[in-house]
Amino acid sequence: MEATVTNVVRFGIVGLFAYWSLKLVAPFLVIVIWAAILAVALYPAYRALTVALGGSKRLAAIMLTALNIAIILGPLAALSLGFLEASERLARDLEAGTLHLPTPPASLREWPVFGEELHRAWSLATTNLTDTIDRFQPTLIKAGGAVLGKIASIGMGLLAFMASVIVSGFLLVPGPRLAENTDRFAYRIAGDRGVGFIRLATSTIRNVASGVIGVALLQTLLAGMVLYAFQVPATAILTFVILILCIIQLGPGLVLLPVVIWGWLSMPAGTALVLTLLLVPIAVIDNILKPILVSRGLSTPMLVILTGVIGGTIAYGLIGLFLGPIVLSVFYDLLVAWVRQADGPQPPVEDPGASPGGPHAAP
C-alpha cells in the first residue's frame, strides 16, 4: 500500500508539472511546431550551404533565415502595393464619376430566391453608382468590418509564421544534437520502432515541403510571370491568391480559368491562344510533380500521404498540411505492424473445392 501511494504521488506531481508546463508554452506552441517543421524541412539546404561556405554553420543559418524572410516579405510587399494601387484607382474613378459597371445579364432574374433582388441592385449600380453606395452603406460597412477582421487575423498569422522562421534559424546549428535527443526520447517510449517513427516523420515533412510547398511556389512563380507579361489587371493580388489556393490544395484553376475567359473576351484571338497555352500546363503541373515528390522514398502509400495533406489542411489550416500526413503515416505503420505481429499461428486457407489435406490445399 505504501509503494502504491508513493507511485500515485509521484505520478500526480509529474502530471501537475506537465500540465503547468503545457499551460506556459501553449501561447507559443504553434510557433514552436512551425519552427521544428521548418528546421527539419530546411536542414538539407542548410547543410549544403554550410559546405559551400567552408563549414561556417552560423553564417549559413543566418543567410538561410534571411532568405526565408525575404521570400515571405517580397510577395507581401507586392500584394500591399497592388492593393494600394487598386484602391487609389477606385477612389479616383469614384471621385471623377468615371467608374461604370456592365449591365447585368437577363438570366440573373431567373436565379432562385435572390435573383430578382440582385438584378435590381446591379441595375441600380449600373445607372447610378453613388446612390447605390449610399443605399447599401450599412451593409457595406458591416461587410468591410468583417473583411478587415479577416485581414487582421491573417496578418497576425503571418507575424507568427515569421517568428517561426526566425526560431527555426536558431534550431539549425544545434540540429544534430536535437535530433539525437529526439531519437533517445522516442527510443525510451517505443524502442527501435519509436526511432523508426521519427525517421518516418522527418521524411514525410521533407517530402511534403518539396511536393506541396515547392510545387505551389513553382506554380505561383510561373503563373505570376505569365500574368505580368500579358498585363492582366491586379496581377499581384491574383498571384497571392494562386499561392494560397495551391498551398491549401485547391489548385490555381479557380483563378487561371477566369483569367483565360477574360483573355478570350478582351484580347485578340492569337494573344488569348498564347495565354491559354501557357496557363493550362501551369494549372495541371502539380498533378504530375506532386505525387512523385510526396511519396519519394516512403513505404507509406501515396494515397495515405495525400489524404493526410488534404484532410490536415481542411481540419487544421496550413499547419495541418504537415501534421496530417505525419499522423496518418505513423498510424498506418502502427496498424500494419499490429496486423503483422498478431499473436498465434495463422490457419491455412484451403481451396473450397478440394478435400482437406488434398493436393489443392493451400500451404
mmCIF file of N, CA, C and O in Angstrom, residues 108-195:
data_model
loop_
_atom_site.group_PDB
_atom_site.id
_atom_site.type_symbol
_atom_site.label_atom_id
_atom_site.label_comp_id
_atom_site.label_asym_id
_atom_site.label_seq_id
_atom_site.Cartn_x
_atom_site.Cartn_y
_atom_site.Cartn_z
ATOM 1 N N LEU A 108 -29.973 36.598 -64.910
ATOM 2 C CA LEU A 108 -29.811 36.749 -63.469
ATOM 3 C C LEU A 108 -31.166 36.782 -62.764
ATOM 4 O O LEU A 108 -31.276 36.368 -61.595
ATOM 5 N N ARG A 109 -32.201 37.247 -63.442
ATOM 6 C CA ARG A 109 -33.532 37.289 -62.844
ATOM 7 C C ARG A 109 -34.066 35.894 -62.526
ATOM 8 O O ARG A 109 -34.901 35.724 -61.626
ATOM 9 N N GLU A 110 -33.605 34.900 -63.250
ATOM 10 C CA GLU A 110 -34.123 33.544 -63.091
ATOM 11 C C GLU A 110 -33.479 32.796 -61.929
ATOM 12 O O GLU A 110 -33.880 31.666 -61.627
ATOM 13 N N TRP A 111 -32.473 33.382 -61.291
ATOM 14 C CA TRP A 111 -31.857 32.721 -60.144
ATOM 15 C C TRP A 111 -32.863 32.605 -59.006
ATOM 16 O O TRP A 111 -33.627 33.548 -58.748
ATOM 17 N N PRO A 112 -32.896 31.490 -58.309
ATOM 18 C CA PRO A 112 -33.877 31.329 -57.228
ATOM 19 C C PRO A 112 -33.572 32.228 -56.037
ATOM 20 O O PRO A 112 -32.417 32.615 -55.802
ATOM 21 N N VAL A 113 -34.600 32.574 -55.297
ATOM 22 C CA VAL A 113 -34.572 33.286 -54.018
ATOM 23 C C VAL A 113 -34.145 34.739 -54.175
ATOM 24 O O VAL A 113 -34.923 35.665 -53.937
ATOM 25 N N PHE A 114 -32.886 34.982 -54.588
ATOM 26 C CA PHE A 114 -32.364 36.345 -54.573
ATOM 27 C C PHE A 114 -32.036 36.879 -55.967
ATOM 28 O O PHE A 114 -31.425 37.939 -56.090
ATOM 29 N N GLY A 115 -32.420 36.186 -57.033
ATOM 30 C CA GLY A 115 -32.063 36.618 -58.376
ATOM 31 C C GLY A 115 -32.652 37.965 -58.743
ATOM 32 O O GLY A 115 -31.966 38.858 -59.268
ATOM 33 N N GLU A 116 -33.960 38.150 -58.457
ATOM 34 C CA GLU A 116 -34.620 39.408 -58.816
ATOM 35 C C GLU A 116 -34.031 40.585 -58.046
ATOM 36 O O GLU A 116 -33.771 41.657 -58.616
ATOM 37 N N GLU A 117 -33.802 40.397 -56.755
ATOM 38 C CA GLU A 117 -33.228 41.476 -55.942
ATOM 39 C C GLU A 117 -31.808 41.812 -56.381
ATOM 40 O O GLU A 117 -31.418 42.987 -56.439
ATOM 41 N N LEU A 118 -31.026 40.801 -56.703
ATOM 42 C CA LEU A 118 -29.652 41.036 -57.151
ATOM 43 C C LEU A 118 -29.640 41.761 -58.496
ATOM 44 O O LEU A 118 -28.833 42.668 -58.716
ATOM 45 N N HIS A 119 -30.561 41.391 -59.394
ATOM 46 C CA HIS A 119 -30.646 42.065 -60.693
ATOM 47 C C HIS A 119 -31.029 43.531 -60.510
ATOM 48 O O HIS A 119 -30.483 44.420 -61.181
ATOM 49 N N ARG A 120 -31.957 43.824 -59.596
ATOM 50 C CA ARG A 120 -32.373 45.204 -59.353
ATOM 51 C C ARG A 120 -31.221 46.029 -58.782
ATOM 52 O O ARG A 120 -30.979 47.170 -59.212
ATOM 53 N N ALA A 121 -30.486 45.463 -57.806
ATOM 54 C CA ALA A 121 -29.371 46.201 -57.217
ATOM 55 C C ALA A 121 -28.265 46.436 -58.239
ATOM 56 O O ALA A 121 -27.663 47.523 -58.290
ATOM 57 N N TRP A 122 -27.978 45.437 -59.054
ATOM 58 C CA TRP A 122 -26.944 45.589 -60.084
ATOM 59 C C TRP A 122 -27.359 46.648 -61.111
ATOM 60 O O TRP A 122 -26.542 47.469 -61.540
ATOM 61 N N SER A 123 -28.631 46.651 -61.506
ATOM 62 C CA SER A 123 -29.110 47.644 -62.468
ATOM 63 C C SER A 123 -29.009 49.054 -61.891
ATOM 64 O O SER A 123 -28.621 50.007 -62.588
ATOM 65 N N LEU A 124 -29.344 49.188 -60.615
ATOM 66 C CA LEU A 124 -29.231 50.492 -59.970
ATOM 67 C C LEU A 124 -27.785 50.959 -59.923
ATOM 68 O O LEU A 124 -27.478 52.131 -60.165
ATOM 69 N N ALA A 125 -26.861 50.017 -59.619
ATOM 70 C CA ALA A 125 -25.451 50.381 -59.584
ATOM 71 C C ALA A 125 -24.941 50.762 -60.969
ATOM 72 O O ALA A 125 -24.043 51.610 -61.102
ATOM 73 N N THR A 126 -25.499 50.172 -62.002
ATOM 74 C CA THR A 126 -25.077 50.497 -63.367
ATOM 75 C C THR A 126 -25.460 51.918 -63.747
ATOM 76 O O THR A 126 -24.700 52.642 -64.391
ATOM 77 N N THR A 127 -26.680 52.338 -63.340
ATOM 78 C CA THR A 127 -27.162 53.666 -63.714
ATOM 79 C C THR A 127 -26.686 54.761 -62.762
ATOM 80 O O THR A 127 -26.409 55.884 -63.186
ATOM 81 N N ASN A 128 -26.586 54.461 -61.469
ATOM 82 C CA ASN A 128 -26.200 55.493 -60.505
ATOM 83 C C ASN A 128 -25.435 54.813 -59.375
ATOM 84 O O ASN A 128 -26.025 54.352 -58.392
ATOM 85 N N LEU A 129 -24.132 54.740 -59.518
ATOM 86 C CA LEU A 129 -23.299 54.025 -58.552
ATOM 87 C C LEU A 129 -23.267 54.731 -57.204
ATOM 88 O O LEU A 129 -23.254 54.101 -56.151
ATOM 89 N N THR A 130 -23.281 56.059 -57.210
ATOM 90 C CA THR A 130 -23.201 56.814 -55.953
ATOM 91 C C THR A 130 -24.414 56.556 -55.079
ATOM 92 O O THR A 130 -24.297 56.316 -53.871
ATOM 93 N N ASP A 131 -25.629 56.601 -55.682
ATOM 94 C CA ASP A 131 -26.843 56.319 -54.911
ATOM 95 C C ASP A 131 -26.849 54.888 -54.391
ATOM 96 O O ASP A 131 -27.340 54.612 -53.287
ATOM 97 N N THR A 132 -26.327 53.967 -55.184
ATOM 98 C CA THR A 132 -26.271 52.567 -54.749
ATOM 99 C C THR A 132 -25.381 52.416 -53.523
ATOM 100 O O THR A 132 -25.718 51.707 -52.582
ATOM 101 N N ILE A 133 -24.244 53.084 -53.538
ATOM 102 C CA ILE A 133 -23.333 53.017 -52.382
ATOM 103 C C ILE A 133 -23.997 53.613 -51.148
ATOM 104 O O ILE A 133 -23.901 53.073 -50.040
ATOM 105 N N ASP A 134 -24.696 54.753 -51.320
ATOM 106 C CA ASP A 134 -25.397 55.359 -50.179
ATOM 107 C C ASP A 134 -26.506 54.452 -49.653
ATOM 108 O O ASP A 134 -26.730 54.354 -48.441
ATOM 109 N N ARG A 135 -27.191 53.760 -50.564
ATOM 110 C CA ARG A 135 -28.304 52.901 -50.167
ATOM 111 C C ARG A 135 -27.827 51.689 -49.387
ATOM 112 O O ARG A 135 -28.437 51.303 -48.391
ATOM 113 N N PHE A 136 -26.736 51.094 -49.842
ATOM 114 C CA PHE A 136 -26.224 49.879 -49.194
ATOM 115 C C PHE A 136 -25.067 50.172 -48.237
ATOM 116 O O PHE A 136 -24.303 49.272 -47.903
ATOM 117 N N GLN A 137 -24.951 51.412 -47.785
ATOM 118 C CA GLN A 137 -23.819 51.785 -46.937
ATOM 119 C C GLN A 137 -23.750 50.981 -45.644
ATOM 120 O O GLN A 137 -22.677 50.501 -45.270
ATOM 121 N N PRO A 138 -24.863 50.772 -44.910
ATOM 122 C CA PRO A 138 -24.746 49.957 -43.681
ATOM 123 C C PRO A 138 -24.250 48.538 -43.950
ATOM 124 O O PRO A 138 -23.405 48.023 -43.214
ATOM 125 N N THR A 139 -24.773 47.926 -45.017
ATOM 126 C CA THR A 139 -24.329 46.567 -45.340
ATOM 127 C C THR A 139 -22.862 46.548 -45.733
ATOM 128 O O THR A 139 -22.105 45.652 -45.337
ATOM 129 N N LEU A 140 -22.454 47.563 -46.522
ATOM 130 C CA LEU A 140 -21.057 47.628 -46.946
ATOM 131 C C LEU A 140 -20.129 47.845 -45.758
ATOM 132 O O LEU A 140 -19.040 47.266 -45.694
ATOM 133 N N ILE A 141 -20.561 48.672 -44.800
ATOM 134 C CA ILE A 141 -19.729 48.922 -43.613
ATOM 135 C C ILE A 141 -19.576 47.645 -42.795
ATOM 136 O O ILE A 141 -18.485 47.304 -42.316
ATOM 137 N N LYS A 142 -20.689 46.903 -42.656
ATOM 138 C CA LYS A 142 -20.629 45.650 -41.906
ATOM 139 C C LYS A 142 -19.727 44.641 -42.601
ATOM 140 O O LYS A 142 -18.899 43.975 -41.959
ATOM 141 N N ALA A 143 -19.887 44.521 -43.926
ATOM 142 C CA ALA A 143 -19.032 43.590 -44.669
ATOM 143 C C ALA A 143 -17.571 44.030 -44.620
ATOM 144 O O ALA A 143 -16.659 43.198 -44.507
ATOM 145 N N GLY A 144 -17.348 45.352 -44.695
ATOM 146 C CA GLY A 144 -15.968 45.848 -44.621
ATOM 147 C C GLY A 144 -15.330 45.542 -43.279
ATOM 148 O O GLY A 144 -14.144 45.206 -43.207
ATOM 149 N N GLY A 145 -16.122 45.637 -42.201
ATOM 150 C CA GLY A 145 -15.588 45.293 -40.885
ATOM 151 C C GLY A 145 -15.190 43.829 -40.796
ATOM 152 O O GLY A 145 -14.148 43.494 -40.222
ATOM 153 N N ALA A 146 -16.031 42.949 -41.375
ATOM 154 C CA ALA A 146 -15.690 41.524 -41.373
ATOM 155 C C ALA A 146 -14.430 41.256 -42.181
ATOM 156 O O ALA A 146 -13.560 40.470 -41.778
ATOM 157 N N VAL A 147 -14.309 41.935 -43.325
ATOM 158 C CA VAL A 147 -13.114 41.757 -44.157
ATOM 159 C C VAL A 147 -11.874 42.254 -43.434
ATOM 160 O O VAL A 147 -10.814 41.602 -43.456
ATOM 161 N N LEU A 148 -11.988 43.408 -42.769
ATOM 162 C CA LEU A 148 -10.839 43.933 -42.030
ATOM 163 C C LEU A 148 -10.448 42.990 -40.888
ATOM 164 O O LEU A 148 -9.267 42.821 -40.590
ATOM 165 N N GLY A 149 -11.460 42.357 -40.246
ATOM 166 C CA GLY A 149 -11.149 41.393 -39.199
ATOM 167 C C GLY A 149 -10.389 40.197 -39.729
ATOM 168 O O GLY A 149 -9.424 39.729 -39.107
ATOM 169 N N LYS A 150 -10.802 39.695 -40.898
ATOM 170 C CA LYS A 150 -10.086 38.579 -41.516
ATOM 171 C C LYS A 150 -8.663 38.987 -41.891
ATOM 172 O O LYS A 150 -7.718 38.214 -41.714
ATOM 173 N N ILE A 151 -8.523 40.202 -42.436
ATOM 174 C CA ILE A 151 -7.188 40.672 -42.813
ATOM 175 C C ILE A 151 -6.290 40.775 -41.588
ATOM 176 O O ILE A 151 -5.106 40.405 -41.622
ATOM 177 N N ALA A 152 -6.851 41.286 -40.473
ATOM 178 C CA ALA A 152 -6.065 41.375 -39.236
ATOM 179 C C ALA A 152 -5.655 39.989 -38.741
ATOM 180 O O ALA A 152 -4.526 39.791 -38.278
ATOM 181 N N SER A 153 -6.573 39.016 -38.835
ATOM 182 C CA SER A 153 -6.252 37.646 -38.422
ATOM 183 C C SER A 153 -5.140 37.060 -39.282
ATOM 184 O O SER A 153 -4.208 36.418 -38.772
ATOM 185 N N ILE A 154 -5.234 37.294 -40.596
ATOM 186 C CA ILE A 154 -4.185 36.807 -41.498
ATOM 187 C C ILE A 154 -2.858 37.481 -41.180
ATOM 188 O O ILE A 154 -1.793 36.847 -41.191
ATOM 189 N N GLY A 155 -2.909 38.778 -40.869
ATOM 190 C CA GLY A 155 -1.682 39.490 -40.531
ATOM 191 C C GLY A 155 -1.023 38.941 -39.276
ATOM 192 O O GLY A 155 0.205 38.764 -39.233
ATOM 193 N N MET A 156 -1.821 38.623 -38.246
ATOM 194 C CA MET A 156 -1.261 38.033 -37.036
ATOM 195 C C MET A 156 -0.674 36.657 -37.325
ATOM 196 O O MET A 156 0.375 36.290 -36.786
ATOM 197 N N GLY A 157 -1.347 35.910 -38.187
ATOM 198 C CA GLY A 157 -0.804 34.611 -38.561
ATOM 199 C C GLY A 157 0.524 34.721 -39.289
ATOM 200 O O GLY A 157 1.447 33.930 -39.059
ATOM 201 N N LEU A 158 0.643 35.733 -40.161
ATOM 202 C CA LEU A 158 1.905 35.933 -40.875
ATOM 203 C C LEU A 158 3.012 36.360 -39.920
ATOM 204 O O LEU A 158 4.168 35.934 -40.075
ATOM 205 N N LEU A 159 2.675 37.195 -38.938
ATOM 206 C CA LEU A 159 3.679 37.587 -37.949
ATOM 207 C C LEU A 159 4.152 36.372 -37.145
ATOM 208 O O LEU A 159 5.355 36.222 -36.876
ATOM 209 N N ALA A 160 3.211 35.509 -36.756
ATOM 210 C CA ALA A 160 3.594 34.294 -36.038
ATOM 211 C C ALA A 160 4.463 33.391 -36.907
ATOM 212 O O ALA A 160 5.432 32.786 -36.426
ATOM 213 N N PHE A 161 4.138 33.322 -38.195
ATOM 214 C CA PHE A 161 4.938 32.485 -39.096
ATOM 215 C C PHE A 161 6.351 33.049 -39.252
ATOM 216 O O PHE A 161 7.327 32.296 -39.303
ATOM 217 N N MET A 162 6.473 34.378 -39.344
ATOM 218 C CA MET A 162 7.808 34.980 -39.424
ATOM 219 C C MET A 162 8.596 34.715 -38.153
ATOM 220 O O MET A 162 9.810 34.464 -38.208
ATOM 221 N N ALA A 163 7.928 34.744 -36.998
ATOM 222 C CA ALA A 163 8.615 34.390 -35.750
ATOM 223 C C ALA A 163 9.090 32.943 -35.796
ATOM 224 O O ALA A 163 10.191 32.621 -35.326
ATOM 225 N N SER A 164 8.276 32.062 -36.389
ATOM 226 C CA SER A 164 8.690 30.667 -36.518
ATOM 227 C C SER A 164 9.907 30.521 -37.423
ATOM 228 O O SER A 164 10.795 29.703 -37.157
ATOM 229 N N VAL A 165 9.952 31.311 -38.488
ATOM 230 C CA VAL A 165 11.116 31.277 -39.388
ATOM 231 C C VAL A 165 12.379 31.678 -38.631
ATOM 232 O O VAL A 165 13.444 31.052 -38.775
ATOM 233 N N ILE A 166 12.271 32.716 -37.804
ATOM 234 C CA ILE A 166 13.443 33.179 -37.038
ATOM 235 C C ILE A 166 13.867 32.114 -36.022
ATOM 236 O O ILE A 166 15.060 31.814 -35.874
ATOM 237 N N VAL A 167 12.886 31.515 -35.331
ATOM 238 C CA VAL A 167 13.212 30.474 -34.345
ATOM 239 C C VAL A 167 13.835 29.263 -35.032
ATOM 240 O O VAL A 167 14.777 28.646 -34.507
ATOM 241 N N SER A 168 13.337 28.913 -36.212
ATOM 242 C CA SER A 168 13.914 27.768 -36.932
ATOM 243 C C SER A 168 15.374 28.004 -37.278
ATOM 244 O O SER A 168 16.168 27.058 -37.331
ATOM 245 N N GLY A 169 15.745 29.269 -37.517
ATOM 246 C CA GLY A 169 17.153 29.562 -37.765
ATOM 247 C C GLY A 169 18.042 29.237 -36.582
ATOM 248 O O GLY A 169 19.181 28.764 -36.743
ATOM 249 N N PHE A 170 17.517 29.437 -35.364
ATOM 250 C CA PHE A 170 18.283 29.087 -34.173
ATOM 251 C C PHE A 170 18.352 27.574 -33.951
ATOM 252 O O PHE A 170 19.224 27.104 -33.209
ATOM 253 N N LEU A 171 17.429 26.825 -34.557
ATOM 254 C CA LEU A 171 17.431 25.369 -34.379
ATOM 255 C C LEU A 171 18.350 24.652 -35.362
ATOM 256 O O LEU A 171 18.632 23.465 -35.170
ATOM 257 N N LEU A 172 18.807 25.347 -36.402
ATOM 258 C CA LEU A 172 19.604 24.680 -37.427
ATOM 259 C C LEU A 172 20.984 24.286 -36.917
ATOM 260 O O LEU A 172 21.464 23.177 -37.179
ATOM 261 N N VAL A 173 21.651 25.190 -36.200
ATOM 262 C CA VAL A 173 23.025 24.906 -35.750
ATOM 263 C C VAL A 173 23.061 23.717 -34.781
ATOM 264 O O VAL A 173 23.841 22.783 -34.963
ATOM 265 N N PRO A 174 22.220 23.691 -33.721
ATOM 266 C CA PRO A 174 22.238 22.507 -32.833
ATOM 267 C C PRO A 174 21.375 21.369 -33.348
ATOM 268 O O PRO A 174 20.988 20.492 -32.564
ATOM 269 N N GLY A 175 21.064 21.360 -34.649
ATOM 270 C CA GLY A 175 20.174 20.349 -35.211
ATOM 271 C C GLY A 175 20.578 18.919 -34.926
ATOM 272 O O GLY A 175 19.738 18.114 -34.469
ATOM 273 N N PRO A 176 21.836 18.510 -35.163
ATOM 274 C CA PRO A 176 22.215 17.114 -34.890
ATOM 275 C C PRO A 176 22.024 16.707 -33.434
ATOM 276 O O PRO A 176 21.567 15.599 -33.151
ATOM 277 N N ARG A 177 22.358 17.608 -32.508
ATOM 278 C CA ARG A 177 22.186 17.270 -31.091
ATOM 279 C C ARG A 177 20.696 17.150 -30.738
ATOM 280 O O ARG A 177 20.292 16.245 -29.988
ATOM 281 N N LEU A 178 19.864 18.050 -31.283
ATOM 282 C CA LEU A 178 18.429 17.967 -31.037
ATOM 283 C C LEU A 178 17.846 16.683 -31.624
ATOM 284 O O LEU A 178 16.979 16.044 -31.011
ATOM 285 N N ALA A 179 18.307 16.304 -32.815
ATOM 286 C CA ALA A 179 17.828 15.068 -33.440
ATOM 287 C C ALA A 179 18.222 13.849 -32.604
ATOM 288 O O ALA A 179 17.432 12.908 -32.436
ATOM 289 N N GLU A 180 19.448 13.860 -32.063
ATOM 290 C CA GLU A 180 19.896 12.737 -31.224
ATOM 291 C C GLU A 180 19.056 12.628 -29.957
ATOM 292 O O GLU A 180 18.649 11.527 -29.561
ATOM 293 N N ASN A 181 18.750 13.764 -29.330
ATOM 294 C CA ASN A 181 17.909 13.738 -28.130
ATOM 295 C C ASN A 181 16.487 13.275 -28.448
ATOM 296 O O ASN A 181 15.861 12.564 -27.651
ATOM 297 N N THR A 182 15.984 13.671 -29.610
ATOM 298 C CA THR A 182 14.656 13.222 -30.020
ATOM 299 C C THR A 182 14.633 11.721 -30.232
ATOM 300 O O THR A 182 13.676 11.031 -29.849
ATOM 301 N N ASP A 183 15.695 11.185 -30.839
ATOM 302 C CA ASP A 183 15.783 9.735 -31.021
ATOM 303 C C ASP A 183 15.827 9.010 -29.681
ATOM 304 O O ASP A 183 15.207 7.948 -29.509
ATOM 305 N N ARG A 184 16.566 9.560 -28.733
ATOM 306 C CA ARG A 184 16.632 8.934 -27.413
ATOM 307 C C ARG A 184 15.271 8.921 -26.739
ATOM 308 O O ARG A 184 14.869 7.924 -26.123
ATOM 309 N N PHE A 185 14.541 10.035 -26.851
ATOM 310 C CA PHE A 185 13.203 10.108 -26.261
ATOM 311 C C PHE A 185 12.272 9.091 -26.921
ATOM 312 O O PHE A 185 11.516 8.388 -26.238
ATOM 313 N N ALA A 186 12.323 9.007 -28.249
ATOM 314 C CA ALA A 186 11.480 8.050 -28.964
ATOM 315 C C ALA A 186 11.851 6.615 -28.594
ATOM 316 O O ALA A 186 10.975 5.751 -28.482
ATOM 317 N N TYR A 187 13.142 6.355 -28.392
ATOM 318 C CA TYR A 187 13.576 5.008 -28.008
ATOM 319 C C TYR A 187 13.051 4.658 -26.614
ATOM 320 O O TYR A 187 12.676 3.511 -26.359
ATOM 321 N N ARG A 188 13.031 5.635 -25.705
ATOM 322 C CA ARG A 188 12.505 5.392 -24.364
ATOM 323 C C ARG A 188 11.011 5.077 -24.414
ATOM 324 O O ARG A 188 10.502 4.312 -23.599
ATOM 325 N N ILE A 189 10.302 5.645 -25.403
ATOM 326 C CA ILE A 189 8.858 5.443 -25.497
ATOM 327 C C ILE A 189 8.532 4.112 -26.169
ATOM 328 O O ILE A 189 7.711 3.324 -25.676
ATOM 329 N N ALA A 190 9.181 3.847 -27.314
ATOM 330 C CA ALA A 190 8.768 2.678 -28.116
ATOM 331 C C ALA A 190 9.933 1.890 -28.681
ATOM 332 O O ALA A 190 9.742 1.126 -29.637
ATOM 333 N N GLY A 191 11.128 2.041 -28.144
ATOM 334 C CA GLY A 191 12.263 1.262 -28.618
ATOM 335 C C GLY A 191 12.653 1.632 -30.047
ATOM 336 O O GLY A 191 12.521 2.772 -30.477
ATOM 337 N N ASP A 192 13.146 0.627 -30.769
ATOM 338 C CA ASP A 192 13.591 0.865 -32.146
ATOM 339 C C ASP A 192 12.447 1.334 -33.048
ATOM 340 O O ASP A 192 12.658 2.124 -33.968
ATOM 341 N N ARG A 193 11.237 0.858 -32.786
ATOM 342 C CA ARG A 193 10.107 1.286 -33.604
ATOM 343 C C ARG A 193 9.839 2.783 -33.417
ATOM 344 O O ARG A 193 9.448 3.477 -34.364
ATOM 345 N N GLY A 194 10.028 3.306 -32.211
ATOM 346 C CA GLY A 194 9.859 4.739 -31.987
ATOM 347 C C GLY A 194 10.853 5.549 -32.785
ATOM 348 O O GLY A 194 10.505 6.595 -33.358
ATOM 349 N N VAL A 195 12.100 5.091 -32.850
ATOM 350 C CA VAL A 195 13.098 5.781 -33.675
ATOM 351 C C VAL A 195 12.697 5.727 -35.149
ATOM 352 O O VAL A 195 12.853 6.699 -35.897
#
